[in-house]
Amino acid sequence: MPQPPDPAATAAVLIIGNEILSGRTQDVNLAYLAKELAAIGIPVREARVVPDIEDEIVAAVNAARARYTYVFTTGGIGPTHDDITSGCVAKAFGVELVLDPEAVALLRRHYTGDQLNPARLRMATVPKGSRLIENPVSTAPGFQIGNVYVLAGVPAIMRAMFDGLKGGLKGGRPVASRTVSTYLGEGAIAEALGALQSRHPTVDIGSYPFFRRGKFGTSLVARGTDEAELDRVAEGLRALIRDHGADPYEGEIA
């Protein structure tokens, strides 16, 4: 059932795992979550990479859940010794970690005989009072407790989990964007860009330099919830680029 809108809804993403901080694994989950949440009117206001250290995970969860409407964590809910997210979330909420009968049943249907060993059974432990999040890819569920949604770190599994739960989230108007690019450096247009931003305070205007085809340039991205206002800002971006003797290009320059 569609949820009533919440125009003030915000989100934080906590990416948990030493493998991200070491550079061994490149995170792609944040980009997916940020885009999907923006599309349902829930802007991501903070993202943090947290090591596999209990005190730091607990502190990050408590700080984020107190500040934002929704908190999404990725990683650390597998079967190995360094998968400590579930226990840390339980500690953050001051509840015990329990073996969930529904989660156990799901794992028993997926793993036959002695395949469901004690390590895999750890994936059925969740904070008391949690609601399971379906995992249609590899069965082992995530969970929700309060405003915290605990998802897998493997991108395909994380996406499947999120796609299944997003219909229950309450957001505001979708965040849309307009991109205008040019072969001008940021410094050349910085003053005019600042003036344009001051005239449109409800739109976020970002400036992203690039080097392509042997030339420096800038992609200017306007983000907001009012389509008409975004169109006015995009026209303002085109005008300031022309005023500086260059050509505006719609979208990113490939």
PDB file of C-alpha atoms in Angstrom, residues 4-254:
ATOM      1  CA  PRO A   4       1.662   8.983   2.906  1.00  0.00           C
ATOM      2  CA  PRO A   5       4.437  11.357   1.907  1.00  0.00           C
ATOM      3  CA  ASP A   6       7.015  12.684   4.336  1.00  0.00           C
ATOM      4  CA  PRO A   7       8.643  15.742   2.730  1.00  0.00           C
ATOM      5  CA  ALA A   8      11.146  16.012   5.574  1.00  0.00           C
ATOM      6  CA  ALA A   9      12.441  12.433   5.259  1.00  0.00           C
ATOM      7  CA  THR A  10      16.220  11.967   5.166  1.00  0.00           C
ATOM      8  CA  ALA A  11      18.574   9.005   5.152  1.00  0.00           C
ATOM      9  CA  ALA A  12      22.070   7.943   6.142  1.00  0.00           C
ATOM     10  CA  VAL A  13      24.086   5.029   4.791  1.00  0.00           C
ATOM     11  CA  LEU A  14      26.627   3.167   6.924  1.00  0.00           C
ATOM     12  CA  ILE A  15      28.996   1.013   4.871  1.00  0.00           C
ATOM     13  CA  ILE A  16      30.497  -1.507   7.249  1.00  0.00           C
ATOM     14  CA  GLY A  17      33.667  -3.474   6.574  1.00  0.00           C
ATOM     15  CA  ASN A  18      37.440  -3.365   6.792  1.00  0.00           C
ATOM     16  CA  GLU A  19      37.607  -4.519   3.170  1.00  0.00           C
ATOM     17  CA  ILE A  20      36.224  -1.156   2.023  1.00  0.00           C
ATOM     18  CA  LEU A  21      38.656   0.856   4.134  1.00  0.00           C
ATOM     19  CA  SER A  22      41.631  -1.242   3.006  1.00  0.00           C
ATOM     20  CA  GLY A  23      40.809  -0.695  -0.656  1.00  0.00           C
ATOM     21  CA  ARG A  24      40.411  -4.409  -1.324  1.00  0.00           C
ATOM     22  CA  THR A  25      36.724  -3.976  -2.179  1.00  0.00           C
ATOM     23  CA  GLN A  26      35.239  -1.005  -4.009  1.00  0.00           C
ATOM     24  CA  ASP A  27      31.858   0.036  -2.650  1.00  0.00           C
ATOM     25  CA  VAL A  28      29.047   0.388  -5.180  1.00  0.00           C
ATOM     26  CA  ASN A  29      26.135   0.163  -2.759  1.00  0.00           C
ATOM     27  CA  LEU A  30      26.111   3.833  -1.803  1.00  0.00           C
ATOM     28  CA  ALA A  31      25.554   5.023  -5.366  1.00  0.00           C
ATOM     29  CA  TYR A  32      22.634   2.630  -5.810  1.00  0.00           C
ATOM     30  CA  LEU A  33      20.989   3.538  -2.511  1.00  0.00           C
ATOM     31  CA  ALA A  34      21.441   7.280  -3.021  1.00  0.00           C
ATOM     32  CA  LYS A  35      19.848   7.188  -6.488  1.00  0.00           C
ATOM     33  CA  GLU A  36      16.985   4.925  -5.474  1.00  0.00           C
ATOM     34  CA  LEU A  37      16.220   6.910  -2.326  1.00  0.00           C
ATOM     35  CA  ALA A  38      16.332  10.221  -4.201  1.00  0.00           C
ATOM     36  CA  ALA A  39      13.799   8.815  -6.662  1.00  0.00           C
ATOM     37  CA  ILE A  40      11.305   8.330  -3.809  1.00  0.00           C
ATOM     38  CA  GLY A  41      12.034  11.670  -2.158  1.00  0.00           C
ATOM     39  CA  ILE A  42      14.416  10.569   0.581  1.00  0.00           C
ATOM     40  CA  PRO A  43      17.751  12.356   0.118  1.00  0.00           C
ATOM     41  CA  VAL A  44      20.864  10.758   1.600  1.00  0.00           C
ATOM     42  CA  ARG A  45      22.363  13.385   3.897  1.00  0.00           C
ATOM     43  CA  GLU A  46      25.300  11.383   5.251  1.00  0.00           C
ATOM     44  CA  ALA A  47      27.354   8.328   4.313  1.00  0.00           C
ATOM     45  CA  ARG A  48      30.053   6.793   6.457  1.00  0.00           C
ATOM     46  CA  VAL A  49      32.451   3.854   6.092  1.00  0.00           C
ATOM     47  CA  VAL A  50      32.841   2.087   9.431  1.00  0.00           C
ATOM     48  CA  PRO A  51      35.463  -0.551  10.326  1.00  0.00           C
ATOM     49  CA  ASP A  52      34.645  -3.942  11.824  1.00  0.00           C
ATOM     50  CA  ILE A  53      35.054  -2.595  15.343  1.00  0.00           C
ATOM     51  CA  GLU A  54      32.113  -3.022  17.708  1.00  0.00           C
ATOM     52  CA  ASP A  55      32.309   0.304  19.528  1.00  0.00           C
ATOM     53  CA  GLU A  56      32.599   2.251  16.287  1.00  0.00           C
ATOM     54  CA  ILE A  57      29.655   0.494  14.648  1.00  0.00           C
ATOM     55  CA  VAL A  58      27.479   0.975  17.733  1.00  0.00           C
ATOM     56  CA  ALA A  59      28.374   4.667  17.920  1.00  0.00           C
ATOM     57  CA  ALA A  60      27.748   5.195  14.196  1.00  0.00           C
ATOM     58  CA  VAL A  61      24.346   3.476  14.325  1.00  0.00           C
ATOM     59  CA  ASN A  62      23.220   5.446  17.364  1.00  0.00           C
ATOM     60  CA  ALA A  63      24.385   8.772  15.930  1.00  0.00           C
ATOM     61  CA  ALA A  64      22.710   8.184  12.570  1.00  0.00           C
ATOM     62  CA  ARG A  65      19.394   6.823  13.856  1.00  0.00           C
ATOM     63  CA  ALA A  66      18.994   9.817  16.149  1.00  0.00           C
ATOM     64  CA  ARG A  67      19.546  12.292  13.327  1.00  0.00           C
ATOM     65  CA  TYR A  68      17.929  10.798  10.231  1.00  0.00           C
ATOM     66  CA  THR A  69      14.548   9.337   9.309  1.00  0.00           C
ATOM     67  CA  TYR A  70      16.090   6.185   7.866  1.00  0.00           C
ATOM     68  CA  VAL A  71      19.443   4.471   8.332  1.00  0.00           C
ATOM     69  CA  PHE A  72      20.677   1.767   5.962  1.00  0.00           C
ATOM     70  CA  THR A  73      23.682  -0.388   6.786  1.00  0.00           C
ATOM     71  CA  THR A  74      25.465  -2.627   4.300  1.00  0.00           C
ATOM     72  CA  GLY A  75      27.815  -5.471   5.124  1.00  0.00           C
ATOM     73  CA  GLY A  76      28.753  -7.591   8.097  1.00  0.00           C
ATOM     74  CA  ILE A  77      25.807 -10.010   8.309  1.00  0.00           C
ATOM     75  CA  GLY A  78      27.476 -13.110   6.873  1.00  0.00           C
ATOM     76  CA  PRO A  79      28.655 -16.310   8.616  1.00  0.00           C
ATOM     77  CA  THR A  80      32.257 -15.450   9.511  1.00  0.00           C
ATOM     78  CA  HIS A  81      33.910 -14.120  12.671  1.00  0.00           C
ATOM     79  CA  ASP A  82      34.219 -10.584  11.304  1.00  0.00           C
ATOM     80  CA  ASP A  83      30.501 -10.330  10.492  1.00  0.00           C
ATOM     81  CA  ILE A  84      29.512  -8.436  13.631  1.00  0.00           C
ATOM     82  CA  THR A  85      26.885  -5.973  12.387  1.00  0.00           C
ATOM     83  CA  SER A  86      23.872  -7.804  13.846  1.00  0.00           C
ATOM     84  CA  GLY A  87      25.348  -7.913  17.333  1.00  0.00           C
ATOM     85  CA  CYS A  88      26.414  -4.277  17.129  1.00  0.00           C
ATOM     86  CA  VAL A  89      22.937  -3.137  16.098  1.00  0.00           C
ATOM     87  CA  ALA A  90      21.449  -5.140  18.960  1.00  0.00           C
ATOM     88  CA  LYS A  91      23.839  -3.404  21.357  1.00  0.00           C
ATOM     89  CA  ALA A  92      22.965  -0.005  19.897  1.00  0.00           C
ATOM     90  CA  PHE A  93      19.282  -0.641  20.638  1.00  0.00           C
ATOM     91  CA  GLY A  94      19.960  -2.209  24.024  1.00  0.00           C
ATOM     92  CA  VAL A  95      18.363  -5.554  23.164  1.00  0.00           C
ATOM     93  CA  GLU A  96      19.647  -9.112  23.041  1.00  0.00           C
ATOM     94  CA  LEU A  97      20.633 -11.001  19.920  1.00  0.00           C
ATOM     95  CA  VAL A  98      18.240 -13.915  19.347  1.00  0.00           C
ATOM     96  CA  LEU A  99      17.915 -16.852  16.986  1.00  0.00           C
ATOM     97  CA  ASP A 100      14.901 -16.007  14.829  1.00  0.00           C
ATOM     98  CA  PRO A 101      12.700 -19.061  14.118  1.00  0.00           C
ATOM     99  CA  GLU A 102      11.546 -17.726  10.757  1.00  0.00           C
ATOM    100  CA  ALA A 103      15.128 -17.066   9.684  1.00  0.00           C
ATOM    101  CA  VAL A 104      16.149 -20.553  10.800  1.00  0.00           C
ATOM    102  CA  ALA A 105      13.317 -22.052   8.751  1.00  0.00           C
ATOM    103  CA  LEU A 106      14.423 -20.107   5.694  1.00  0.00           C
ATOM    104  CA  LEU A 107      17.998 -21.347   6.060  1.00  0.00           C
ATOM    105  CA  ARG A 108      16.852 -24.946   6.610  1.00  0.00           C
ATOM    106  CA  ARG A 109      14.978 -24.818   3.315  1.00  0.00           C
ATOM    107  CA  HIS A 110      18.055 -23.456   1.557  1.00  0.00           C
ATOM    108  CA  TYR A 111      20.768 -25.610   3.144  1.00  0.00           C
ATOM    109  CA  THR A 112      20.313 -29.372   3.284  1.00  0.00           C
ATOM    110  CA  GLY A 113      21.615 -31.784   5.890  1.00  0.00           C
ATOM    111  CA  ASP A 114      24.788 -30.719   7.636  1.00  0.00           C
ATOM    112  CA  GLN A 115      25.233 -27.756   5.254  1.00  0.00           C
ATOM    113  CA  LEU A 116      23.443 -25.651   7.871  1.00  0.00           C
ATOM    114  CA  ASN A 117      26.439 -25.581  10.185  1.00  0.00           C
ATOM    115  CA  PRO A 118      26.856 -23.319  13.248  1.00  0.00           C
ATOM    116  CA  ALA A 119      28.584 -20.642  11.151  1.00  0.00           C
ATOM    117  CA  ARG A 120      25.683 -20.384   8.705  1.00  0.00           C
ATOM    118  CA  LEU A 121      23.204 -20.503  11.542  1.00  0.00           C
ATOM    119  CA  ARG A 122      24.705 -17.225  12.771  1.00  0.00           C
ATOM    120  CA  MET A 123      22.935 -15.588   9.835  1.00  0.00           C
ATOM    121  CA  ALA A 124      19.615 -16.334  11.558  1.00  0.00           C
ATOM    122  CA  THR A 125      20.473 -14.255  14.635  1.00  0.00           C
ATOM    123  CA  VAL A 126      18.902 -10.799  14.803  1.00  0.00           C
ATOM    124  CA  PRO A 127      18.216  -8.194  17.492  1.00  0.00           C
ATOM    125  CA  LYS A 128      15.114  -9.025  19.512  1.00  0.00           C
ATOM    126  CA  GLY A 129      12.086  -7.231  18.071  1.00  0.00           C
ATOM    127  CA  SER A 130      13.439  -7.081  14.522  1.00  0.00           C
ATOM    128  CA  ARG A 131      11.451  -7.603  11.350  1.00  0.00           C
ATOM    129  CA  LEU A 132      13.138  -9.735   8.704  1.00  0.00           C
ATOM    130  CA  ILE A 133      14.023  -8.316   5.282  1.00  0.00           C
ATOM    131  CA  GLU A 134      13.616 -10.855   2.500  1.00  0.00           C
ATOM    132  CA  ASN A 135      16.680 -11.998   0.584  1.00  0.00           C
ATOM    133  CA  PRO A 136      15.454 -13.515  -2.714  1.00  0.00           C
ATOM    134  CA  VAL A 137      19.012 -14.138  -3.927  1.00  0.00           C
ATOM    135  CA  SER A 138      20.689 -16.268  -1.243  1.00  0.00           C
ATOM    136  CA  THR A 139      17.953 -16.637   1.409  1.00  0.00           C
ATOM    137  CA  ALA A 140      19.798 -15.348   4.511  1.00  0.00           C
ATOM    138  CA  PRO A 141      17.667 -12.347   5.510  1.00  0.00           C
ATOM    139  CA  GLY A 142      18.478  -8.831   6.550  1.00  0.00           C
ATOM    140  CA  PHE A 143      16.424  -7.132   9.219  1.00  0.00           C
ATOM    141  CA  GLN A 144      14.838  -3.883  10.340  1.00  0.00           C
ATOM    142  CA  ILE A 145      14.715  -2.578  13.884  1.00  0.00           C
ATOM    143  CA  GLY A 146      13.362   0.901  14.556  1.00  0.00           C
ATOM    144  CA  ASN A 147      14.474   3.148  11.697  1.00  0.00           C
ATOM    145  CA  VAL A 148      17.549   1.029  10.926  1.00  0.00           C
ATOM    146  CA  TYR A 149      17.572  -1.322   7.930  1.00  0.00           C
ATOM    147  CA  VAL A 150      20.410  -3.851   7.930  1.00  0.00           C
ATOM    148  CA  LEU A 151      21.298  -5.109   4.447  1.00  0.00           C
ATOM    149  CA  ALA A 152      23.884  -7.427   2.942  1.00  0.00           C
ATOM    150  CA  GLY A 153      27.144  -6.096   1.577  1.00  0.00           C
ATOM    151  CA  VAL A 154      27.154  -8.139  -1.649  1.00  0.00           C
ATOM    152  CA  PRO A 155      25.745  -5.661  -4.194  1.00  0.00           C
ATOM    153  CA  ALA A 156      23.300  -8.001  -5.962  1.00  0.00           C
ATOM    154  CA  ILE A 157      21.860  -9.165  -2.646  1.00  0.00           C
ATOM    155  CA  MET A 158      21.725  -5.649  -1.218  1.00  0.00           C
ATOM    156  CA  ARG A 159      19.837  -4.395  -4.278  1.00  0.00           C
ATOM    157  CA  ALA A 160      17.320  -7.234  -4.088  1.00  0.00           C
ATOM    158  CA  MET A 161      16.743  -6.589  -0.384  1.00  0.00           C
ATOM    159  CA  PHE A 162      16.268  -2.868  -0.905  1.00  0.00           C
ATOM    160  CA  ASP A 163      13.988  -3.295  -3.907  1.00  0.00           C
ATOM    161  CA  GLY A 164      11.730  -5.452  -1.776  1.00  0.00           C
ATOM    162  CA  LEU A 165      11.448  -2.986   1.097  1.00  0.00           C
ATOM    163  CA  LYS A 166      11.425   0.409  -0.599  1.00  0.00           C
ATOM    164  CA  GLY A 167       7.669   0.364  -1.152  1.00  0.00           C
ATOM    165  CA  GLY A 168       7.214   0.719   2.600  1.00  0.00           C
ATOM    166  CA  LEU A 169       9.340   3.872   2.889  1.00  0.00           C
ATOM    167  CA  LYS A 170       7.745   7.311   3.181  1.00  0.00           C
ATOM    168  CA  GLY A 171       9.419  10.035   1.165  1.00  0.00           C
ATOM    169  CA  GLY A 172       8.616  13.435  -0.253  1.00  0.00           C
ATOM    170  CA  ARG A 173       8.762  14.647  -3.834  1.00  0.00           C
ATOM    171  CA  PRO A 174      11.348  12.823  -5.952  1.00  0.00           C
ATOM    172  CA  VAL A 175      14.673  14.590  -6.347  1.00  0.00           C
ATOM    173  CA  ALA A 176      15.262  15.385 -10.022  1.00  0.00           C
ATOM    174  CA  SER A 177      18.336  16.806 -11.735  1.00  0.00           C
ATOM    175  CA  ARG A 178      19.529  18.747 -14.760  1.00  0.00           C
ATOM    176  CA  THR A 179      23.104  18.560 -16.076  1.00  0.00           C
ATOM    177  CA  VAL A 180      24.763  21.135 -18.320  1.00  0.00           C
ATOM    178  CA  SER A 181      28.429  20.695 -19.257  1.00  0.00           C
ATOM    179  CA  THR A 182      31.043  22.926 -20.826  1.00  0.00           C
ATOM    180  CA  TYR A 183      34.723  23.100 -21.711  1.00  0.00           C
ATOM    181  CA  LEU A 184      35.343  25.832 -19.162  1.00  0.00           C
ATOM    182  CA  GLY A 185      37.303  25.455 -15.953  1.00  0.00           C
ATOM    183  CA  GLU A 186      35.555  25.919 -12.617  1.00  0.00           C
ATOM    184  CA  GLY A 187      37.558  29.028 -11.819  1.00  0.00           C
ATOM    185  CA  ALA A 188      36.282  30.849 -14.875  1.00  0.00           C
ATOM    186  CA  ILE A 189      32.640  30.522 -13.865  1.00  0.00           C
ATOM    187  CA  ALA A 190      32.832  30.280 -10.071  1.00  0.00           C
ATOM    188  CA  GLU A 191      31.620  33.822  -9.368  1.00  0.00           C
ATOM    189  CA  ALA A 192      28.704  33.648 -11.803  1.00  0.00           C
ATOM    190  CA  LEU A 193      27.800  30.185 -10.514  1.00  0.00           C
ATOM    191  CA  GLY A 194      27.693  31.448  -6.934  1.00  0.00           C
ATOM    192  CA  ALA A 195      25.394  34.291  -7.964  1.00  0.00           C
ATOM    193  CA  LEU A 196      23.070  31.849  -9.736  1.00  0.00           C
ATOM    194  CA  GLN A 197      22.958  29.649  -6.650  1.00  0.00           C
ATOM    195  CA  SER A 198      22.029  32.611  -4.451  1.00  0.00           C
ATOM    196  CA  ARG A 199      19.079  33.364  -6.735  1.00  0.00           C
ATOM    197  CA  HIS A 200      17.799  29.785  -6.474  1.00  0.00           C
ATOM    198  CA  PRO A 201      18.280  28.692  -2.854  1.00  0.00           C
ATOM    199  CA  THR A 202      15.903  25.720  -3.118  1.00  0.00           C
ATOM    200  CA  VAL A 203      18.089  24.075  -5.768  1.00  0.00           C
ATOM    201  CA  ASP A 204      21.468  22.471  -5.072  1.00  0.00           C
ATOM    202  CA  ILE A 205      23.970  23.363  -7.784  1.00  0.00           C
ATOM    203  CA  GLY A 206      27.116  21.258  -7.947  1.00  0.00           C
ATOM    204  CA  SER A 207      30.238  21.818 -10.021  1.00  0.00           C
ATOM    205  CA  TYR A 208      32.281  18.785 -11.132  1.00  0.00           C
ATOM    206  CA  PRO A 209      35.511  19.289 -13.102  1.00  0.00           C
ATOM    207  CA  PHE A 210      36.697  16.762 -15.695  1.00  0.00           C
ATOM    208  CA  PHE A 211      39.438  16.180 -18.256  1.00  0.00           C
ATOM    209  CA  ARG A 212      38.218  14.608 -21.490  1.00  0.00           C
ATOM    210  CA  ARG A 213      39.313  14.678 -25.123  1.00  0.00           C
ATOM    211  CA  GLY A 214      42.466  16.444 -24.015  1.00  0.00           C
ATOM    212  CA  LYS A 215      40.559  19.370 -22.524  1.00  0.00           C
ATOM    213  CA  PHE A 216      39.466  20.503 -19.088  1.00  0.00           C
ATOM    214  CA  GLY A 217      35.817  21.185 -18.474  1.00  0.00           C
ATOM    215  CA  THR A 218      33.054  21.276 -15.899  1.00  0.00           C
ATOM    216  CA  SER A 219      29.749  19.472 -15.468  1.00  0.00           C
ATOM    217  CA  LEU A 220      27.172  21.590 -13.671  1.00  0.00           C
ATOM    218  CA  VAL A 221      24.430  19.627 -11.952  1.00  0.00           C
ATOM    219  CA  ALA A 222      21.264  21.149 -10.486  1.00  0.00           C
ATOM    220  CA  ARG A 223      19.207  19.001  -8.087  1.00  0.00           C
ATOM    221  CA  GLY A 224      15.835  19.730  -6.566  1.00  0.00           C
ATOM    222  CA  THR A 225      12.190  18.708  -6.307  1.00  0.00           C
ATOM    223  CA  ASP A 226      10.591  21.497  -8.366  1.00  0.00           C
ATOM    224  CA  GLU A 227      10.835  20.633 -12.070  1.00  0.00           C
ATOM    225  CA  ALA A 228       9.966  24.157 -13.242  1.00  0.00           C
ATOM    226  CA  GLU A 229      12.602  25.687 -10.970  1.00  0.00           C
ATOM    227  CA  LEU A 230      15.161  23.186 -12.232  1.00  0.00           C
ATOM    228  CA  ASP A 231      14.382  24.193 -15.805  1.00  0.00           C
ATOM    229  CA  ARG A 232      14.966  27.855 -14.894  1.00  0.00           C
ATOM    230  CA  VAL A 233      18.290  27.011 -13.269  1.00  0.00           C
ATOM    231  CA  ALA A 234      19.355  24.940 -16.282  1.00  0.00           C
ATOM    232  CA  GLU A 235      18.626  27.890 -18.552  1.00  0.00           C
ATOM    233  CA  GLY A 236      20.629  30.083 -16.203  1.00  0.00           C
ATOM    234  CA  LEU A 237      23.550  27.643 -16.464  1.00  0.00           C
ATOM    235  CA  ARG A 238      23.413  27.741 -20.259  1.00  0.00           C
ATOM    236  CA  ALA A 239      23.335  31.538 -20.219  1.00  0.00           C
ATOM    237  CA  LEU A 240      26.331  31.953 -17.927  1.00  0.00           C
ATOM    238  CA  ILE A 241      28.340  29.510 -20.043  1.00  0.00           C
ATOM    239  CA  ARG A 242      27.528  31.504 -23.196  1.00  0.00           C
ATOM    240  CA  ASP A 243      28.351  34.739 -21.372  1.00  0.00           C
ATOM    241  CA  HIS A 244      31.853  33.341 -20.853  1.00  0.00           C
ATOM    242  CA  GLY A 245      32.293  32.601 -24.552  1.00  0.00           C
ATOM    243  CA  ALA A 246      31.762  28.840 -24.459  1.00  0.00           C
ATOM    244  CA  ASP A 247      29.137  26.365 -25.614  1.00  0.00           C
ATOM    245  CA  PRO A 248      26.794  24.553 -23.214  1.00  0.00           C
ATOM    246  CA  TYR A 249      26.171  20.834 -23.703  1.00  0.00           C
ATOM    247  CA  GLU A 250      23.176  18.967 -22.341  1.00  0.00           C
ATOM    248  CA  GLY A 251      24.143  16.208 -19.931  1.00  0.00           C
ATOM    249  CA  GLU A 252      27.609  14.830 -19.384  1.00  0.00           C
ATOM    250  CA  ILE A 253      30.235  15.086 -22.127  1.00  0.00           C
ATOM    251  CA  ALA A 254      31.260  11.530 -22.997  1.00  0.00           C
TER     252      ALA A 254
END
